[in-house]
Short mmCIF file of C-alpha atoms and ligand atoms in Angstrom, two decimals:
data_model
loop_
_atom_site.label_atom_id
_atom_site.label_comp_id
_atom_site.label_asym_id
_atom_site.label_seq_id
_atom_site.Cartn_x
_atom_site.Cartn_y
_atom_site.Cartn_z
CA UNK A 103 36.09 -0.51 -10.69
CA UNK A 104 35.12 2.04 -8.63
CA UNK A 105 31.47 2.88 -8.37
CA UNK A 106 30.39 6.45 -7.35
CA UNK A 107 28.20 6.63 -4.26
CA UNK A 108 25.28 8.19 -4.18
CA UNK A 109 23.40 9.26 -0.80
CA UNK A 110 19.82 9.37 -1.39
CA UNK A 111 17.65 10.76 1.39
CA UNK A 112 13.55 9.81 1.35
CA UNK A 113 15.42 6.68 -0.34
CA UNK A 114 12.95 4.37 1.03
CA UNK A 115 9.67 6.56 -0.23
CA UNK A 116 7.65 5.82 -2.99
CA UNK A 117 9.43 7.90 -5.51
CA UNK A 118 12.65 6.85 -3.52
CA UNK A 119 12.55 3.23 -3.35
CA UNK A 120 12.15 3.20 -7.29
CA UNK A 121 15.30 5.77 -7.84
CA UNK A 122 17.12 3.47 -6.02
CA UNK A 123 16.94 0.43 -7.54
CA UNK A 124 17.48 2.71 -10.96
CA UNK A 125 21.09 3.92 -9.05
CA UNK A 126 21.98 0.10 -8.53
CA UNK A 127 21.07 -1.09 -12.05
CA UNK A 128 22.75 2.23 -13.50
CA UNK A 129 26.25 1.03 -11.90
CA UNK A 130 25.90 3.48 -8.62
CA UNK A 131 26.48 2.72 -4.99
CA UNK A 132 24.06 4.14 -2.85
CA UNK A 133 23.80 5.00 0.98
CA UNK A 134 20.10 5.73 2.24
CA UNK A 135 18.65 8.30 4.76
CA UNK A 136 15.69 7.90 5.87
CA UNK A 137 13.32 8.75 9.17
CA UNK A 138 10.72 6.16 8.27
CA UNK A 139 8.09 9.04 8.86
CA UNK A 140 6.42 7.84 5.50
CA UNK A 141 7.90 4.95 4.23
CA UNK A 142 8.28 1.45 6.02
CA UNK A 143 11.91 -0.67 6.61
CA UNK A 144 10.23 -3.17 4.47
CA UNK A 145 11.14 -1.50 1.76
CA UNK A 146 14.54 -1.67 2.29
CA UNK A 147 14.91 -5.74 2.65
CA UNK A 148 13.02 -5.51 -1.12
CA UNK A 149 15.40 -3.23 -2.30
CA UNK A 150 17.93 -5.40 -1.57
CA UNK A 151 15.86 -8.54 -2.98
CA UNK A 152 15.26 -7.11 -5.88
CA UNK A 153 18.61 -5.52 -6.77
CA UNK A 154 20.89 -8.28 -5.40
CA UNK A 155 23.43 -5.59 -3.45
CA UNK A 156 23.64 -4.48 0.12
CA UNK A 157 22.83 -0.97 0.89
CA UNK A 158 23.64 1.29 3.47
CA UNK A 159 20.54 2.48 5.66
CA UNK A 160 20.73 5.24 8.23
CA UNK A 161 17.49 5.79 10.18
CA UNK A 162 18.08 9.12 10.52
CA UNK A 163 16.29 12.81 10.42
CA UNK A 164 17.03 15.85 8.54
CA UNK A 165 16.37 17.76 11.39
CA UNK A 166 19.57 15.94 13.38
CA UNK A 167 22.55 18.36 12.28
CA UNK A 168 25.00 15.49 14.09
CA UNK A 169 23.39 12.39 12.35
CA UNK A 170 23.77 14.17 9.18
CA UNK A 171 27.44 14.48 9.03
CA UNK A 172 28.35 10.97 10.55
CA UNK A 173 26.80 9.51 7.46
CA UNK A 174 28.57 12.32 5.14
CA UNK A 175 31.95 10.97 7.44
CA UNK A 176 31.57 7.49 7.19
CA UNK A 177 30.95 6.76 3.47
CA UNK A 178 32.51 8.84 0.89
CA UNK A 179 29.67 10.21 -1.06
CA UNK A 180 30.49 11.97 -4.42
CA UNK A 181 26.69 13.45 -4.86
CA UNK A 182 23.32 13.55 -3.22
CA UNK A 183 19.67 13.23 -4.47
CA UNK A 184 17.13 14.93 -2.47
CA UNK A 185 13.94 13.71 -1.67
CA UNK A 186 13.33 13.51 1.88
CA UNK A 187 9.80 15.66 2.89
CA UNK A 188 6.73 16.41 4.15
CA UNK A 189 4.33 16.06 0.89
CA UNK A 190 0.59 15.97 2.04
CA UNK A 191 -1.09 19.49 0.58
CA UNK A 192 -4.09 19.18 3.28
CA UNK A 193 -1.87 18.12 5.58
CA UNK A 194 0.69 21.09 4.83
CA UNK A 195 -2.72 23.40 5.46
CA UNK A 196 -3.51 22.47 9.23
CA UNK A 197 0.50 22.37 10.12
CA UNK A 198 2.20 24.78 8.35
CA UNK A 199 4.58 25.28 10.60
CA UNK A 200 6.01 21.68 10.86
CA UNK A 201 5.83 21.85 6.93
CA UNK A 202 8.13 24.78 7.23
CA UNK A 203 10.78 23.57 9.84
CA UNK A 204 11.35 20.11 7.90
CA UNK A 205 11.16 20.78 4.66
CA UNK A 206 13.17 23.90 4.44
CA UNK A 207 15.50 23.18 7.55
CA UNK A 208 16.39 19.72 6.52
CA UNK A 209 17.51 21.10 2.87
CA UNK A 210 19.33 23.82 4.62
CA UNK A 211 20.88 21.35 6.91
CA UNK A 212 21.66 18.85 3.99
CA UNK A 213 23.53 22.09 2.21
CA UNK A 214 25.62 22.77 5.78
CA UNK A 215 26.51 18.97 6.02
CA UNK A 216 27.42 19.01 1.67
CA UNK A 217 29.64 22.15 1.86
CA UNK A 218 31.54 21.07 4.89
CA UNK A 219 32.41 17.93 3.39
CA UNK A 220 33.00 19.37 -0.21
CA UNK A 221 30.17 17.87 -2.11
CA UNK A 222 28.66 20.25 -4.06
CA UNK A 223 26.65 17.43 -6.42
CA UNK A 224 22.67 18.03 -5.91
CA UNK A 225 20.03 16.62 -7.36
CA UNK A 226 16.34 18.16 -6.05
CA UNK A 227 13.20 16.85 -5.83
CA UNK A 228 10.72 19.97 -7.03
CA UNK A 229 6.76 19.33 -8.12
CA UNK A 230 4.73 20.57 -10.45
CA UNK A 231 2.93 22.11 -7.55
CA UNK A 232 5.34 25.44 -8.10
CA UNK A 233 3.09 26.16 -11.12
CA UNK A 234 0.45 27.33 -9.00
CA UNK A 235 -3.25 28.35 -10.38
CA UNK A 236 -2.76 30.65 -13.76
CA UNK A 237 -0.07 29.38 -15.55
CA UNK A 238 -1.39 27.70 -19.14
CA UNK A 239 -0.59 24.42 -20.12
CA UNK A 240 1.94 22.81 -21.66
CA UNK A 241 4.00 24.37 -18.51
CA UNK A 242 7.20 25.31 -19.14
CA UNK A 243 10.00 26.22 -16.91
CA UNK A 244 10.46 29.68 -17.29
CA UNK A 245 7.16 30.74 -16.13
CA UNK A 246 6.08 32.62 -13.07
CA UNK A 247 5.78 30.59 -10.13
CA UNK A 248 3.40 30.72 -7.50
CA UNK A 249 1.78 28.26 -4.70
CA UNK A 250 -1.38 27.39 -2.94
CA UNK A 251 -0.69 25.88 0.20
CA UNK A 252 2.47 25.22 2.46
CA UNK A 253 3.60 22.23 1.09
CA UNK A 254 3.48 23.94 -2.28
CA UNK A 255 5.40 26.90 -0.68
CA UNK A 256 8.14 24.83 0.93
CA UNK A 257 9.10 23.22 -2.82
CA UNK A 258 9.46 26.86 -3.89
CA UNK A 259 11.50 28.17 -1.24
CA UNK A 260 13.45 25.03 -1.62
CA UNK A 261 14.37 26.17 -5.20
CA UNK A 262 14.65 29.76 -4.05
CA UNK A 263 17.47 28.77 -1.88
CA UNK A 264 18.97 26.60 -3.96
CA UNK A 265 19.32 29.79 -6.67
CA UNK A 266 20.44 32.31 -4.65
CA UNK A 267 23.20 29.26 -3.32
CA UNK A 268 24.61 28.87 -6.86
CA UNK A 269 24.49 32.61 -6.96
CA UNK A 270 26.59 33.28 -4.08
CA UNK A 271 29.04 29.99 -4.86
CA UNK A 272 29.09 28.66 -8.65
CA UNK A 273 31.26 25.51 -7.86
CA UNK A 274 27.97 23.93 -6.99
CA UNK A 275 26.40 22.20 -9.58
CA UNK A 276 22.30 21.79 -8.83
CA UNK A 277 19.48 20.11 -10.73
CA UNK A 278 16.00 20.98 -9.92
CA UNK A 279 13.19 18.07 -10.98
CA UNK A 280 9.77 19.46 -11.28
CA UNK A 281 7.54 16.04 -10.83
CA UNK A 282 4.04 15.81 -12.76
CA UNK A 283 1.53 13.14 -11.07
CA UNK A 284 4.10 10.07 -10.22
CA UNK A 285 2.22 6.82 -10.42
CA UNK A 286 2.46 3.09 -11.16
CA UNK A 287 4.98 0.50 -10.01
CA UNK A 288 7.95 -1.52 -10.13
CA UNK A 289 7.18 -4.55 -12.50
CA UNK A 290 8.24 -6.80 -9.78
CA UNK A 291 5.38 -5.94 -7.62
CA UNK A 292 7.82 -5.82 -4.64
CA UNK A 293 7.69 -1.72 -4.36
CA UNK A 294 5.54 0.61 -4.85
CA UNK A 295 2.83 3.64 -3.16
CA UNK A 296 1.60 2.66 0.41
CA UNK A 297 0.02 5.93 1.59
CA UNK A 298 -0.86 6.02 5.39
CA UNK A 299 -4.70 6.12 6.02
CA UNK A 300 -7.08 7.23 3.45
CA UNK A 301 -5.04 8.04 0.15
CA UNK A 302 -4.91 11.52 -1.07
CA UNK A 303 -3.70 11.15 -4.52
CA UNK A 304 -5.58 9.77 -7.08
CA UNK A 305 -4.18 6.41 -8.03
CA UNK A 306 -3.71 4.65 -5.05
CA UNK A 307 -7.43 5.66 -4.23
CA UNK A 308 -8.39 3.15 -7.52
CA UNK A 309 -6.50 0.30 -6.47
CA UNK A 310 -7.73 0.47 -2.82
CA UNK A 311 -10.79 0.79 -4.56
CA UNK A 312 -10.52 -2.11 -6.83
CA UNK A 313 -8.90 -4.63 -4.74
CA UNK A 314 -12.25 -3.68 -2.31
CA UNK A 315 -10.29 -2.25 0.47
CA UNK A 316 -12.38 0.95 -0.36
CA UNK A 317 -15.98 0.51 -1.72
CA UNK A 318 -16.22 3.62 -4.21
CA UNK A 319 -13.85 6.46 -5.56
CA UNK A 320 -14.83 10.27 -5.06
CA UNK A 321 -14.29 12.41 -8.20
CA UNK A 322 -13.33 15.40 -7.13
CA UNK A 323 -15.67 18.10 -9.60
CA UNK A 324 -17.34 17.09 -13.64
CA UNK A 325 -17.81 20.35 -13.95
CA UNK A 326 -14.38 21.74 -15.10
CA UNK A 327 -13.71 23.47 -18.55
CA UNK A 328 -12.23 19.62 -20.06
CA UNK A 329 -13.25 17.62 -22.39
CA UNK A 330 -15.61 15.43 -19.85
CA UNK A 331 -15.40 18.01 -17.44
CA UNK A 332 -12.72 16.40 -14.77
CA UNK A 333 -9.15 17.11 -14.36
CA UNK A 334 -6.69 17.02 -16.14
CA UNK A 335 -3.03 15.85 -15.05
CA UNK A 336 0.33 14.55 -16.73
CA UNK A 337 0.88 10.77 -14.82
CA UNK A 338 4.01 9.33 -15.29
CA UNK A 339 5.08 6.37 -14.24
CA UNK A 340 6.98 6.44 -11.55
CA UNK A 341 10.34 4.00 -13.30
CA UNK A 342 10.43 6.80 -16.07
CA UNK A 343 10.56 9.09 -12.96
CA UNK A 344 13.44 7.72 -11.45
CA UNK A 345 15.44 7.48 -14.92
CA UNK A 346 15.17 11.01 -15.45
CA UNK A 347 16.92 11.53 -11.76
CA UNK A 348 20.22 9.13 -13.76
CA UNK A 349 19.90 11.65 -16.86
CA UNK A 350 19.84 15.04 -14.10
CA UNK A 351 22.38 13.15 -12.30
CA UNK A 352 25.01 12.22 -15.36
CA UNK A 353 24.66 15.61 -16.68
CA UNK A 354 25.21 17.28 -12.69
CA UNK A 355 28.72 15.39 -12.73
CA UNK A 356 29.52 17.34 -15.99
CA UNK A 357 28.66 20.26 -16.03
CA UNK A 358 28.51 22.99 -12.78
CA UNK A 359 25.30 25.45 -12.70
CA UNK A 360 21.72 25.06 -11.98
CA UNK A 361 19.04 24.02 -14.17
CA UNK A 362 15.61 23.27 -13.95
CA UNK A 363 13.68 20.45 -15.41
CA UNK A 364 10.00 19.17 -15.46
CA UNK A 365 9.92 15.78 -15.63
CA UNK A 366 6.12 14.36 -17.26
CA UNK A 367 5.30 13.03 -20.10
CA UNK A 368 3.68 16.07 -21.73
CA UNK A 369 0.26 14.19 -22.32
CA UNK A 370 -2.72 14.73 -19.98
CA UNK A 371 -5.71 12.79 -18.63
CA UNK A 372 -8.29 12.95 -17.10
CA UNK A 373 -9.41 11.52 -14.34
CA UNK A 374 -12.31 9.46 -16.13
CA UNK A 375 -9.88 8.64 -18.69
CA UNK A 376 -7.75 7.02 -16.25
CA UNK A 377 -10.17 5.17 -14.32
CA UNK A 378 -11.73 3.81 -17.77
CA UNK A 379 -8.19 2.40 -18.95
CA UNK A 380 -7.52 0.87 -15.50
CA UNK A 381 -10.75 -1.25 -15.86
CA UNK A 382 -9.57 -2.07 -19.31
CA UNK A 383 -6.30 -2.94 -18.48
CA UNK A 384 -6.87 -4.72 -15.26
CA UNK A 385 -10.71 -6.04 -15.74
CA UNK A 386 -11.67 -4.54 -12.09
CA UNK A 387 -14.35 -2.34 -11.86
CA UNK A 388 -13.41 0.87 -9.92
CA UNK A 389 -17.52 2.34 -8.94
CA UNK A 390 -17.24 6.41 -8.59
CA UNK A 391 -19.31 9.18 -7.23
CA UNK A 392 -18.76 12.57 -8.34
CA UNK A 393 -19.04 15.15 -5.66
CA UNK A 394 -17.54 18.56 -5.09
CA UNK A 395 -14.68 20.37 -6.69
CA UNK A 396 -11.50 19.49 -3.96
CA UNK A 397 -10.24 23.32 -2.87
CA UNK A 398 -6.98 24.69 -4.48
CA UNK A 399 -7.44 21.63 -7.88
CA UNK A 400 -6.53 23.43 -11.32
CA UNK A 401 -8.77 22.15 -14.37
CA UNK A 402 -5.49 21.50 -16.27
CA UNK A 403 -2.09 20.84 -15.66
CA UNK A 404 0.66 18.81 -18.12
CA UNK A 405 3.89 19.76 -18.41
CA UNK A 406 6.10 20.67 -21.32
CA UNK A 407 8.95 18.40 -21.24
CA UNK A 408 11.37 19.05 -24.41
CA UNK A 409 13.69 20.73 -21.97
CA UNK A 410 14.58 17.34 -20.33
CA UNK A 411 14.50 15.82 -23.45
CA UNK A 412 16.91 18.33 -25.48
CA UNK A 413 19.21 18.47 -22.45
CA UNK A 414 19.17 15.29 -20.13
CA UNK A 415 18.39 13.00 -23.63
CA UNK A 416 15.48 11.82 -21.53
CA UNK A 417 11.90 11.06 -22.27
CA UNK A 418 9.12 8.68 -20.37
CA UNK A 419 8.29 5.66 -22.58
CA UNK A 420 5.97 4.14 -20.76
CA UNK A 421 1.92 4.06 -21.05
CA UNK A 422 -0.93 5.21 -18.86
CA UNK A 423 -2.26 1.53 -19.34
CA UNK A 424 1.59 0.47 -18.10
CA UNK A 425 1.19 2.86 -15.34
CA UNK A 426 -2.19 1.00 -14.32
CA UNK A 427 -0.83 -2.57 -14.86
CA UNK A 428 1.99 -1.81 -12.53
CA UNK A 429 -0.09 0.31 -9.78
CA UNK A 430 -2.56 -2.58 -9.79
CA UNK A 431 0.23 -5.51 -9.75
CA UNK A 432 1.89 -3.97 -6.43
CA UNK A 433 -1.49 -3.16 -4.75
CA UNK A 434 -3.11 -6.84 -5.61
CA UNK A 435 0.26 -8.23 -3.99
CA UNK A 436 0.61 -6.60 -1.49
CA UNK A 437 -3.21 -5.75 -0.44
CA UNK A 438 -2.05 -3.77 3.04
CA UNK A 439 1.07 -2.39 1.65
CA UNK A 440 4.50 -3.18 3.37
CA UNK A 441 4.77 -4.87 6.52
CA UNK A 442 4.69 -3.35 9.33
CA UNK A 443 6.31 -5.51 11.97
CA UNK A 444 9.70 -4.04 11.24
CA UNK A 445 12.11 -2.21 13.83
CA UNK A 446 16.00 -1.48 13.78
CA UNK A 447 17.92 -1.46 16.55
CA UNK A 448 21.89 -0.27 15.81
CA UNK A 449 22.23 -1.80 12.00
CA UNK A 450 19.94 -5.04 12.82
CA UNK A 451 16.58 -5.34 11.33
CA UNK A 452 14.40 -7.02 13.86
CA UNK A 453 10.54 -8.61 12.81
CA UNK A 454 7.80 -9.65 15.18
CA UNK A 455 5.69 -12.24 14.05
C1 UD1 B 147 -1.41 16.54 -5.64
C2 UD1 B 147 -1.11 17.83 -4.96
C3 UD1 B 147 0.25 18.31 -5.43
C4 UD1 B 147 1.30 17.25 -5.12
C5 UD1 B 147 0.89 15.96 -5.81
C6 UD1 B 147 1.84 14.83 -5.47
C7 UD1 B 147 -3.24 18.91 -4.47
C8 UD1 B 147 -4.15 20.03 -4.80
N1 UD1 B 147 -2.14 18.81 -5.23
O1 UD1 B 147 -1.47 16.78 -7.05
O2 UD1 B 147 0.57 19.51 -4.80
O3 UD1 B 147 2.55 17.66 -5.61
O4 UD1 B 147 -0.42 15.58 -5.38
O5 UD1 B 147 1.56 14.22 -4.26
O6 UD1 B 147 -3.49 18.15 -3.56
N2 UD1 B 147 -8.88 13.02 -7.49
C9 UD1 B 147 -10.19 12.59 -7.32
N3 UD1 B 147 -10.46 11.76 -6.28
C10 UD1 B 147 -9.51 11.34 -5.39
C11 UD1 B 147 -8.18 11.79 -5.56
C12 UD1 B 147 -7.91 12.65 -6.62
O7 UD1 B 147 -11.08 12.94 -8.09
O8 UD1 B 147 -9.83 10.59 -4.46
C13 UD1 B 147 -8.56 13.90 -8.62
C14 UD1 B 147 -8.08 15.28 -8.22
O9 UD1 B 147 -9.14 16.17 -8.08
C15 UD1 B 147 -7.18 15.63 -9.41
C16 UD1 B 147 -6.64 14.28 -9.89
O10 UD1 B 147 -7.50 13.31 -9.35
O11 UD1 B 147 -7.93 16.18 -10.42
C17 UD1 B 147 -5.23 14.02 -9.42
O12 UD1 B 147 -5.18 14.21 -8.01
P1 UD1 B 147 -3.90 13.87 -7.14
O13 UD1 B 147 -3.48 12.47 -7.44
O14 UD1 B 147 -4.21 14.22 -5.72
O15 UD1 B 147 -2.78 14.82 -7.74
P2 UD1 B 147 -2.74 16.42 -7.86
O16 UD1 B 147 -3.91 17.05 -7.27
O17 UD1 B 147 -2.44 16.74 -9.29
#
């Protein structure tokens, strides 16, 4: 049998490293690209633990038109599945400008590489971040869009492109995936989120936090119109994540066009509501100061998800106290995240100490 390939690029990232074992279990072959500007080789020796297979790894950058297409040359690769990018929004605030040139060059690079070898097969990783400040939740994907920061910006143009692309040239065939709050873990406790320095997101602040790597959490604002006055988000594990990519990805072989999907579970919580049902679930205390409000933070935001549900036959099963288990499992592992002590030369892994 033959088994489609797949080129995934972020493939060793959080969200990445997850898809991928999802593509191996779901009968794919996949070829990686990544620059290792987020995400550790580790990963990739527990991808291949995990999943049994050998996968083909390019270290290589979006930004390196060459690089690009001697990986489209040497495998033949029937579809791809974005993910590769800058994501920090503070960081996105202080350098806009490198924001700009990789996010939106590598994409435009990607599409260069794609037409010239005929793949027109495209799978995108969008956020919720599009929504901006003044939709209403549920959000649903025909509403405005608008952003509040670079990073936020860059996933818009992204899809911008991407529209008026399939409007100039309708034998691609493009899925856009609007991600809610990803969070949680392989059950394996072999992958999972390793943020560099102090975390920015919310759920690999607790488990810092309750394995004592960090001594308290900072709320970020009790004063918002919710029902205890924090945020609100839609978390979604990040395994239901990466299924919904297989759903956007069966239904992007048959069928040409572009469609958009959110992909959350369409329940929020807040943020006292999660750290509550991680003590529950994991008997850790997680201590918490509330401070100020965190600039550019909307009060609400879940997502309306029947779209991916009535199209892509996909829904996320799994529980904010699964979500918890599974952040919890990796981080008590794996305390300091991946290792570190990882370099490639050519295709050889090399480890010191
Ligand atoms: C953030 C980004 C969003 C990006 C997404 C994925 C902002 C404003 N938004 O979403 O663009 O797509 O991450 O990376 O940065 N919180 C605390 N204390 C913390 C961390 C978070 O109280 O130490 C709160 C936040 O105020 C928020 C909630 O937890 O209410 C979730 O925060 P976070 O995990 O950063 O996700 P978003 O802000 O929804």
């Amino acid at each position: 049998m033959i088994l489609l390939t797949i080129l995934v690029t972020g493939g060793l990232g959080y969200i990445g490293s997850h898809l991928c074992i999802e593509l191996l279990k779901g009968g794919y072959e996949i070829v990686i690209i990544d620059n290792l500007s987020n995400s550790r080789l580790d990963t990739l020796e527990r991808l291949k633990e995990i999943s049994k297979r050998e996968i083909r790894f390019y270290q290589t950058d979006l930004m390196d038109m060459k690089e690009i297409k001697k990986v489209f040359k040497e495998n033949s690769i029937k579809g791809v599945i974005h993910l590769a990018g800058f994501k920090a929004v503070g960081e996105s605030k202080d350098y806009p400008i490198k924001y700009y040139k990789n996010n939106i060059t590598g994409l435009i690079n990607l599409l260069e590489a794609m037409d010239e070898y005929n793949i027109r097969n495209l799978v995108f990783s969008s956020s919720a971040t599009v929504y901006g400040m003044d939709n209403k939740s549920p959000l649903t994907e025909d509403m405005v869009l608008s952003t509040t920061n670079p990073y936020g910006s860059t996933k818009l143009l992204n899809e911008v492109i991407l529209k008026d692309l399939y409007a100039t040239d309708d034998r691609w065939s493009i899925e856009i995936l609007r991600y809610f709050n990803p969070v949680g873990a392989h059950e394996s406790g072999r992958i999972g989120e390793d943020p560099e320095g102090i975390p920015n997101n919310l759920m690999p602040m607790i488990t810092q936090v309750a394995i004592g790597r960090r001594k308290k959490i900072f709320i970020y604002g009790n004063d918002y119109s919710t029902y205890d006055g924090t945020c609100i988000r839609d978390y979604i594990h990040v395994v239901d994540l990466a299924k919904g990519h297989l759903k956007a990805l069966e239904k992007n072989f048959n069928s040409k066009g572009i469609n958009i999907y959110n992909l959350g579970t369409g329940r929020g919580y807040s943020v006292l509501d999660v750290i509550k049902t991680f003590e529950r679930v994991t008997e850790r205390m997680v201590p918490y100061e509330i401070v100020g409000r965190r600039l550019g933070d909307v009060a609400i935001s879940y997502s309306d998800p029947s779209k991916a549900y009535k199209e892509l036959g996909w829904k996320a099963e799994k529980s904010l106290e699964d979500m918890c288990r599974d952040a919890f499992r990796w981080q008590e592992k794996n305390p300091k995240g991946y290792r570190t002590n990882q370099w490639m030369f050519g295709n050889e892994i090399y480890k010191i100490g």
